[in-house]
mmCIF file with all atom_site columns, C-alpha atoms in Angstrom:
data_model
loop_
_atom_site.group_PDB
_atom_site.id
_atom_site.type_symbol
_atom_site.label_atom_id
_atom_site.label_alt_id
_atom_site.label_comp_id
_atom_site.label_asym_id
_atom_site.label_entity_id
_atom_site.label_seq_id
_atom_site.pdbx_PDB_ins_code
_atom_site.Cartn_x
_atom_site.Cartn_y
_atom_site.Cartn_z
_atom_site.occupancy
_atom_site.B_iso_or_equiv
_atom_site.pdbx_formal_charge
_atom_site.auth_seq_id
_atom_site.auth_comp_id
_atom_site.auth_asym_id
_atom_site.auth_atom_id
_atom_site.pdbx_PDB_model_num
ATOM 1   C CA . MET A 1 1   ? -42.578 7.609   -5.224  1.00 0.00 ? 1   MET A CA 1
ATOM 2   C CA . SER A 1 2   ? -42.747 9.036   -1.739  1.00 0.00 ? 2   SER A CA 1
ATOM 3   C CA . SER A 1 3   ? -40.031 11.232  -0.326  1.00 0.00 ? 3   SER A CA 1
ATOM 4   C CA . ARG A 1 4   ? -39.442 8.683   2.448   1.00 0.00 ? 4   ARG A CA 1
ATOM 5   C CA . SER A 1 5   ? -38.518 6.061   -0.161  1.00 0.00 ? 5   SER A CA 1
ATOM 6   C CA . VAL A 1 6   ? -36.055 8.439   -1.796  1.00 0.00 ? 6   VAL A CA 1
ATOM 7   C CA . VAL A 1 7   ? -34.425 9.328   1.527   1.00 0.00 ? 7   VAL A CA 1
ATOM 8   C CA . ALA A 1 8   ? -34.271 5.658   2.519   1.00 0.00 ? 8   ALA A CA 1
ATOM 9   C CA . GLY A 1 9   ? -32.663 4.776   -0.838  1.00 0.00 ? 9   GLY A CA 1
ATOM 10  C CA . ILE A 1 10  ? -30.034 7.499   -0.462  1.00 0.00 ? 10  ILE A CA 1
ATOM 11  C CA . ALA A 1 11  ? -29.294 6.427   3.117   1.00 0.00 ? 11  ALA A CA 1
ATOM 12  C CA . LEU A 1 12  ? -28.974 2.786   2.023   1.00 0.00 ? 12  LEU A CA 1
ATOM 13  C CA . ALA A 1 13  ? -26.590 3.782   -0.786  1.00 0.00 ? 13  ALA A CA 1
ATOM 14  C CA . LEU A 1 14  ? -24.392 5.789   1.585   1.00 0.00 ? 14  LEU A CA 1
ATOM 15  C CA . VAL A 1 15  ? -24.329 3.055   4.207   1.00 0.00 ? 15  VAL A CA 1
ATOM 16  C CA . SER A 1 16  ? -23.388 0.413   1.630   1.00 0.00 ? 16  SER A CA 1
ATOM 17  C CA . ILE A 1 17  ? -20.619 2.492   0.031   1.00 0.00 ? 17  ILE A CA 1
ATOM 18  C CA . ALA A 1 18  ? -18.991 3.854   3.212   1.00 0.00 ? 18  ALA A CA 1
ATOM 19  C CA . PRO A 1 19  ? -17.208 0.604   4.230   1.00 0.00 ? 19  PRO A CA 1
ATOM 20  C CA . LEU A 1 20  ? -15.577 0.362   0.799   1.00 0.00 ? 20  LEU A CA 1
ATOM 21  C CA . SER A 1 21  ? -13.893 3.767   1.037   1.00 0.00 ? 21  SER A CA 1
ATOM 22  C CA . GLY A 1 22  ? -11.155 2.402   3.319   1.00 0.00 ? 22  GLY A CA 1
ATOM 23  C CA . VAL A 1 23  ? -10.436 -0.468  0.935   1.00 0.00 ? 23  VAL A CA 1
ATOM 24  C CA . ALA A 1 24  ? -10.206 1.793   -2.096  1.00 0.00 ? 24  ALA A CA 1
ATOM 25  C CA . HIS A 1 25  ? -7.635  4.081   -0.496  1.00 0.00 ? 25  HIS A CA 1
ATOM 26  C CA . ALA A 1 26  ? -5.392  1.547   1.210   1.00 0.00 ? 26  ALA A CA 1
ATOM 27  C CA . GLN A 1 27  ? -1.924  2.860   1.989   1.00 0.00 ? 27  GLN A CA 1
ATOM 28  C CA . ASP A 1 28  ? 0.625   1.686   -0.550  1.00 0.00 ? 28  ASP A CA 1
ATOM 29  C CA . LEU A 1 29  ? 4.197   2.705   0.193   1.00 0.00 ? 29  LEU A CA 1
ATOM 30  C CA . ASP A 1 30  ? 6.913   3.157   -2.408  1.00 0.00 ? 30  ASP A CA 1
ATOM 31  C CA . CYS A 1 31  ? 10.608  3.931   -2.090  1.00 0.00 ? 31  CYS A CA 1
ATOM 32  C CA . SER A 1 32  ? 9.771   7.578   -2.861  1.00 0.00 ? 32  SER A CA 1
ATOM 33  C CA . ASP A 1 33  ? 7.862   7.709   0.449   1.00 0.00 ? 33  ASP A CA 1
ATOM 34  C CA . PHE A 1 34  ? 11.105  7.255   2.421   1.00 0.00 ? 34  PHE A CA 1
ATOM 35  C CA . ARG A 1 35  ? 14.089  9.562   2.796   1.00 0.00 ? 35  ARG A CA 1
ATOM 36  C CA . TYR A 1 36  ? 16.611  6.956   3.954   1.00 0.00 ? 36  TYR A CA 1
ATOM 37  C CA . GLN A 1 37  ? 17.108  3.286   3.203   1.00 0.00 ? 37  GLN A CA 1
ATOM 38  C CA . GLU A 1 38  ? 16.994  2.394   6.898   1.00 0.00 ? 38  GLU A CA 1
ATOM 39  C CA . ASP A 1 39  ? 13.423  3.716   7.156   1.00 0.00 ? 39  ASP A CA 1
ATOM 40  C CA . ALA A 1 40  ? 12.334  1.656   4.161   1.00 0.00 ? 40  ALA A CA 1
ATOM 41  C CA . GLN A 1 41  ? 14.114  -1.379  5.585   1.00 0.00 ? 41  GLN A CA 1
ATOM 42  C CA . ALA A 1 42  ? 12.275  -0.986  8.897   1.00 0.00 ? 42  ALA A CA 1
ATOM 43  C CA . GLU A 1 43  ? 8.934   -0.987  7.035   1.00 0.00 ? 43  GLU A CA 1
ATOM 44  C CA . PHE A 1 44  ? 10.042  -3.994  4.970   1.00 0.00 ? 44  PHE A CA 1
ATOM 45  C CA . ASN A 1 45  ? 11.042  -5.874  8.150   1.00 0.00 ? 45  ASN A CA 1
ATOM 46  C CA . ARG A 1 46  ? 7.526   -5.380  9.585   1.00 0.00 ? 46  ARG A CA 1
ATOM 47  C CA . ASP A 1 47  ? 6.177   -7.669  6.816   1.00 0.00 ? 47  ASP A CA 1
ATOM 48  C CA . THR A 1 48  ? 8.792   -9.552  4.844   1.00 0.00 ? 48  THR A CA 1
ATOM 49  C CA . SER A 1 49  ? 6.191   -10.804 2.333   1.00 0.00 ? 49  SER A CA 1
ATOM 50  C CA . ASP A 1 50  ? 6.783   -7.302  0.866   1.00 0.00 ? 50  ASP A CA 1
ATOM 51  C CA . PRO A 1 51  ? 3.209   -6.153  0.105   1.00 0.00 ? 51  PRO A CA 1
ATOM 52  C CA . ASN A 1 52  ? 4.540   -2.673  -0.739  1.00 0.00 ? 52  ASN A CA 1
ATOM 53  C CA . ARG A 1 53  ? 7.155   -4.053  -3.181  1.00 0.00 ? 53  ARG A CA 1
ATOM 54  C CA . LEU A 1 54  ? 10.043  -2.236  -1.492  1.00 0.00 ? 54  LEU A CA 1
ATOM 55  C CA . ASP A 1 55  ? 12.550  -4.931  -2.592  1.00 0.00 ? 55  ASP A CA 1
ATOM 56  C CA . GLU A 1 56  ? 12.133  -4.436  -6.323  1.00 0.00 ? 56  GLU A CA 1
ATOM 57  C CA . ASP A 1 57  ? 15.653  -4.251  -7.669  1.00 0.00 ? 57  ASP A CA 1
ATOM 58  C CA . GLN A 1 58  ? 16.774  -6.268  -10.684 1.00 0.00 ? 58  GLN A CA 1
ATOM 59  C CA . GLY A 1 59  ? 17.571  -9.893  -10.041 1.00 0.00 ? 59  GLY A CA 1
ATOM 60  C CA . ILE A 1 60  ? 16.692  -12.176 -7.197  1.00 0.00 ? 60  ILE A CA 1
ATOM 61  C CA . ASP A 1 61  ? 15.054  -10.564 -4.162  1.00 0.00 ? 61  ASP A CA 1
ATOM 62  C CA . ASP A 1 62  ? 17.723  -10.029 -1.523  1.00 0.00 ? 62  ASP A CA 1
ATOM 63  C CA . SER A 1 63  ? 15.522  -8.681  1.314   1.00 0.00 ? 63  SER A CA 1
ATOM 64  C CA . ILE A 1 64  ? 17.169  -5.256  1.136   1.00 0.00 ? 64  ILE A CA 1
ATOM 65  C CA . ALA A 1 65  ? 14.559  -2.543  0.659   1.00 0.00 ? 65  ALA A CA 1
ATOM 66  C CA . CYS A 1 66  ? 15.059  0.520   -1.556  1.00 0.00 ? 66  CYS A CA 1
ATOM 67  C CA . GLU A 1 67  ? 18.774  0.043   -2.179  1.00 0.00 ? 67  GLU A CA 1
ATOM 68  C CA . ARG A 1 68  ? 18.990  3.245   -4.238  1.00 0.00 ? 68  ARG A CA 1
ATOM 69  C CA . LEU A 1 69  ? 18.061  5.478   -1.309  1.00 0.00 ? 69  LEU A CA 1
ATOM 70  C CA . PRO A 1 70  ? 20.866  7.155   0.642   1.00 0.00 ? 70  PRO A CA 1
ATOM 71  C CA . ARG A 1 71  ? 21.807  5.691   3.986   1.00 0.00 ? 71  ARG A CA 1
ATOM 72  C CA . ARG A 1 72  ? 21.905  7.748   7.170   1.00 0.00 ? 72  ARG A CA 1
ATOM 73  C CA . SER A 1 73  ? 25.591  6.968   7.587   1.00 0.00 ? 73  SER A CA 1
ATOM 74  C CA . ASP A 1 74  ? 26.226  8.581   4.173   1.00 0.00 ? 74  ASP A CA 1
ATOM 75  C CA . ALA A 1 75  ? 24.523  11.846  5.127   1.00 0.00 ? 75  ALA A CA 1
ATOM 76  C CA . ALA A 1 76  ? 26.709  14.704  6.245   1.00 0.00 ? 76  ALA A CA 1
ATOM 77  C CA . VAL A 1 77  ? 26.283  15.649  9.890   1.00 0.00 ? 77  VAL A CA 1
ATOM 78  C CA . VAL A 1 78  ? 25.007  19.218  10.141  1.00 0.00 ? 78  VAL A CA 1
ATOM 79  C CA . PRO A 1 79  ? 25.638  20.993  13.443  1.00 0.00 ? 79  PRO A CA 1
ATOM 80  C CA . VAL A 1 80  ? 22.469  22.007  15.236  1.00 0.00 ? 80  VAL A CA 1
ATOM 81  C CA . ASN A 1 81  ? 23.689  25.430  16.358  1.00 0.00 ? 81  ASN A CA 1
ATOM 82  C CA . PRO A 1 82  ? 26.721  26.471  14.270  1.00 0.00 ? 82  PRO A CA 1
ATOM 83  C CA . SER A 1 83  ? 28.736  29.438  15.525  1.00 0.00 ? 83  SER A CA 1
ATOM 84  C CA . PRO A 1 84  ? 30.561  31.839  13.186  1.00 0.00 ? 84  PRO A CA 1
ATOM 85  C CA . THR A 1 85  ? 33.869  31.365  15.031  1.00 0.00 ? 85  THR A CA 1
ATOM 86  C CA . ALA A 1 86  ? 33.818  27.614  14.961  1.00 0.00 ? 86  ALA A CA 1
ATOM 87  C CA . VAL A 1 87  ? 37.128  25.833  15.333  1.00 0.00 ? 87  VAL A CA 1
ATOM 88  C CA . PRO A 1 88  ? 38.097  24.121  12.079  1.00 0.00 ? 88  PRO A CA 1
ATOM 89  C CA . SER A 1 89  ? 37.693  20.382  12.207  1.00 0.00 ? 89  SER A CA 1
ATOM 90  C CA . PRO A 1 90  ? 40.845  18.287  12.148  1.00 0.00 ? 90  PRO A CA 1
ATOM 91  C CA . ALA A 1 91  ? 41.849  16.519  8.964   1.00 0.00 ? 91  ALA A CA 1
ATOM 92  C CA . PRO A 1 92  ? 40.046  13.219  8.446   1.00 0.00 ? 92  PRO A CA 1
ATOM 93  C CA . VAL A 1 93  ? 41.872  10.227  9.787   1.00 0.00 ? 93  VAL A CA 1
ATOM 94  C CA . ALA A 1 94  ? 42.249  7.203   7.550   1.00 0.00 ? 94  ALA A CA 1
ATOM 95  C CA . PRO A 1 95  ? 39.997  4.339   8.632   1.00 0.00 ? 95  PRO A CA 1
ATOM 96  C CA . SER A 1 96  ? 41.562  1.256   10.083  1.00 0.00 ? 96  SER A CA 1
ATOM 97  C CA . ALA A 1 97  ? 42.871  -1.269  7.628   1.00 0.00 ? 97  ALA A CA 1
ATOM 98  C CA . VAL A 1 98  ? 39.754  -3.418  7.516   1.00 0.00 ? 98  VAL A CA 1
ATOM 99  C CA . PRO A 1 99  ? 39.548  -5.122  4.147   1.00 0.00 ? 99  PRO A CA 1
ATOM 100 C CA . VAL A 1 100 ? 36.413  -4.235  2.212   1.00 0.00 ? 100 VAL A CA 1
ATOM 101 C CA . VAL A 1 101 ? 34.988  -7.251  0.445   1.00 0.00 ? 101 VAL A CA 1
ATOM 102 C CA . PRO A 1 102 ? 32.703  -6.343  -2.479  1.00 0.00 ? 102 PRO A CA 1
ATOM 103 C CA . ALA A 1 103 ? 29.302  -7.993  -2.635  1.00 0.00 ? 103 ALA A CA 1
ATOM 104 C CA . PRO A 1 104 ? 29.081  -10.920 -5.046  1.00 0.00 ? 104 PRO A CA 1
ATOM 105 C CA . VAL A 1 105 ? 27.616  -10.065 -8.432  1.00 0.00 ? 105 VAL A CA 1
ATOM 106 C CA . VAL A 1 106 ? 24.521  -12.123 -9.166  1.00 0.00 ? 106 VAL A CA 1
ATOM 107 C CA . PRO A 1 107 ? 23.415  -12.114 -12.807 1.00 0.00 ? 107 PRO A CA 1
ATOM 108 C CA . ALA A 1 108 ? 19.809  -11.111 -13.407 1.00 0.00 ? 108 ALA A CA 1
ATOM 109 C CA . PRO A 1 109 ? 17.539  -13.937 -14.562 1.00 0.00 ? 109 PRO A CA 1
ATOM 110 C CA . VAL A 1 110 ? 16.368  -13.803 -18.147 1.00 0.00 ? 110 VAL A CA 1
ATOM 111 C CA . VAL A 1 111 ? 12.757  -14.568 -17.214 1.00 0.00 ? 111 VAL A CA 1
ATOM 112 C CA . PRO A 1 112 ? 11.199  -13.107 -14.049 1.00 0.00 ? 112 PRO A CA 1
ATOM 113 C CA . SER A 1 113 ? 10.699  -15.854 -11.515 1.00 0.00 ? 113 SER A CA 1
ATOM 114 C CA . LEU A 1 114 ? 8.493   -14.321 -8.839  1.00 0.00 ? 114 LEU A CA 1
ATOM 115 C CA . GLY A 1 115 ? 5.344   -13.322 -10.772 1.00 0.00 ? 115 GLY A CA 1
ATOM 116 C CA . THR A 1 116 ? 3.656   -10.234 -9.367  1.00 0.00 ? 116 THR A CA 1
ATOM 117 C CA . ARG A 1 117 ? 6.229   -10.004 -6.555  1.00 0.00 ? 117 ARG A CA 1
ATOM 118 C CA . ALA A 1 118 ? 8.816   -9.357  -9.281  1.00 0.00 ? 118 ALA A CA 1
ATOM 119 C CA . GLY A 1 119 ? 6.732   -6.501  -10.648 1.00 0.00 ? 119 GLY A CA 1
ATOM 120 C CA . ILE A 1 120 ? 5.474   -8.072  -13.879 1.00 0.00 ? 120 ILE A CA 1
ATOM 121 C CA . GLY A 1 121 ? 1.772   -7.873  -13.195 1.00 0.00 ? 121 GLY A CA 1
ATOM 122 C CA . GLY A 1 122 ? -1.017  -6.357  -11.242 1.00 0.00 ? 122 GLY A CA 1
ATOM 123 C CA . SER A 1 123 ? -3.076  -7.692  -8.439  1.00 0.00 ? 123 SER A CA 1
ATOM 124 C CA . SER A 1 124 ? -4.223  -11.284 -8.431  1.00 0.00 ? 124 SER A CA 1
ATOM 125 C CA . GLY A 1 125 ? -7.893  -10.318 -8.167  1.00 0.00 ? 125 GLY A CA 1
ATOM 126 C CA . PRO A 1 126 ? -10.323 -9.021  -5.592  1.00 0.00 ? 126 PRO A CA 1
ATOM 127 C CA . SER A 1 127 ? -9.945  -10.107 -1.991  1.00 0.00 ? 127 SER A CA 1
ATOM 128 C CA . ASP A 1 128 ? -12.410 -12.477 -0.368  1.00 0.00 ? 128 ASP A CA 1
ATOM 129 C CA . LEU A 1 129 ? -13.830 -9.583  1.647   1.00 0.00 ? 129 LEU A CA 1
ATOM 130 C CA . SER A 1 130 ? -14.521 -7.564  -1.520  1.00 0.00 ? 130 SER A CA 1
ATOM 131 C CA . VAL A 1 131 ? -16.241 -10.523 -3.192  1.00 0.00 ? 131 VAL A CA 1
ATOM 132 C CA . ALA A 1 132 ? -18.380 -11.196 -0.102  1.00 0.00 ? 132 ALA A CA 1
ATOM 133 C CA . MET A 1 133 ? -19.410 -7.543  0.176   1.00 0.00 ? 133 MET A CA 1
ATOM 134 C CA . GLY A 1 134 ? -20.281 -7.387  -3.519  1.00 0.00 ? 134 GLY A CA 1
ATOM 135 C CA . LEU A 1 135 ? -22.373 -10.556 -3.351  1.00 0.00 ? 135 LEU A CA 1
ATOM 136 C CA . THR A 1 136 ? -24.152 -9.320  -0.229  1.00 0.00 ? 136 THR A CA 1
ATOM 137 C CA . LEU A 1 137 ? -25.021 -6.008  -1.885  1.00 0.00 ? 137 LEU A CA 1
ATOM 138 C CA . ALA A 1 138 ? -26.202 -7.732  -5.086  1.00 0.00 ? 138 ALA A CA 1
ATOM 139 C CA . ILE A 1 139 ? -28.394 -10.206 -3.174  1.00 0.00 ? 139 ILE A CA 1
ATOM 140 C CA . GLY A 1 140 ? -29.795 -7.386  -1.026  1.00 0.00 ? 140 GLY A CA 1
ATOM 141 C CA . ALA A 1 141 ? -30.615 -5.281  -4.088  1.00 0.00 ? 141 ALA A CA 1
ATOM 142 C CA . ALA A 1 142 ? -32.276 -8.230  -5.846  1.00 0.00 ? 142 ALA A CA 1
ATOM 143 C CA . SER A 1 143 ? -34.306 -9.050  -2.703  1.00 0.00 ? 143 SER A CA 1
ATOM 144 C CA . ALA A 1 144 ? -35.418 -5.436  -2.303  1.00 0.00 ? 144 ALA A CA 1
ATOM 145 C CA . GLY A 1 145 ? -36.366 -5.234  -5.975  1.00 0.00 ? 145 GLY A CA 1
ATOM 146 C CA . GLY A 1 146 ? -38.352 -8.464  -5.748  1.00 0.00 ? 146 GLY A CA 1
ATOM 147 C CA . TYR A 1 147 ? -40.129 -7.311  -2.597  1.00 0.00 ? 147 TYR A CA 1
ATOM 148 C CA . LEU A 1 148 ? -41.077 -3.957  -4.124  1.00 0.00 ? 148 LEU A CA 1
ATOM 149 C CA . THR A 1 149 ? -42.299 -5.604  -7.323  1.00 0.00 ? 149 THR A CA 1
ATOM 150 C CA . ALA A 1 150 ? -44.433 -8.083  -5.380  1.00 0.00 ? 150 ALA A CA 1
ATOM 151 C CA . ARG A 1 151 ? -45.819 -5.289  -3.220  1.00 0.00 ? 151 ARG A CA 1
ATOM 152 C CA . ARG A 1 152 ? -46.786 -3.183  -6.246  1.00 0.00 ? 152 ARG A CA 1
ATOM 153 C CA . LEU A 1 153 ? -48.426 -6.157  -7.950  1.00 0.00 ? 153 LEU A CA 1
ATOM 154 C CA . ALA A 1 154 ? -50.397 -6.881  -4.765  1.00 0.00 ? 154 ALA A CA 1
ATOM 155 C CA . ARG A 1 155 ? -51.563 -3.262  -4.539  1.00 0.00 ? 155 ARG A CA 1
ATOM 156 C CA . GLY A 1 156 ? -52.533 -3.269  -8.206  1.00 0.00 ? 156 GLY A CA 1
ATOM 157 C CA . SER A 1 157 ? -54.629 -6.433  -7.863  1.00 0.00 ? 157 SER A CA 1
ATOM 158 C CA . LYS A 1 158 ? -56.551 -4.942  -4.878  1.00 0.00 ? 158 LYS A CA 1
ATOM 159 C CA . ARG A 1 159 ? -57.556 -1.836  -6.846  1.00 0.00 ? 159 ARG A CA 1
ATOM 160 C CA . SER A 1 160 ? -59.074 -3.643  -9.809  1.00 0.00 ? 160 SER A CA 1
#
């Protein structure tokens, strides 16, 4: 086998594998990728079909992403440039008498109802793009193998 054939085979392998590298390392976000719930909610609002499964709490999906993360309003405000002789802050003032209504308690279903969106399974199979690329590579490899076999048989019949 000539060195040109080897180099061409290596180049063909690299060119056929390179487009798949982006698919294999697609960005999948989890709640651990966010510091605050508001950031996760902003990502969830970009695509409410929830491909990153950010709304994965028990029970029916409520379109609230990563409910266990702290909220920015809960974080203590840290002064940017504190001075050692800072004036003590006044005592906290009681909030206005706005009644706080607790959220309704929804019992969790016994059987998951949303399939893979509820977190009970993996992916539903390869995408159409992946199938098309795989078929194209398989057909190309079979065609190249057939061509090389026919070429070798033709060369062999000329020599005898």
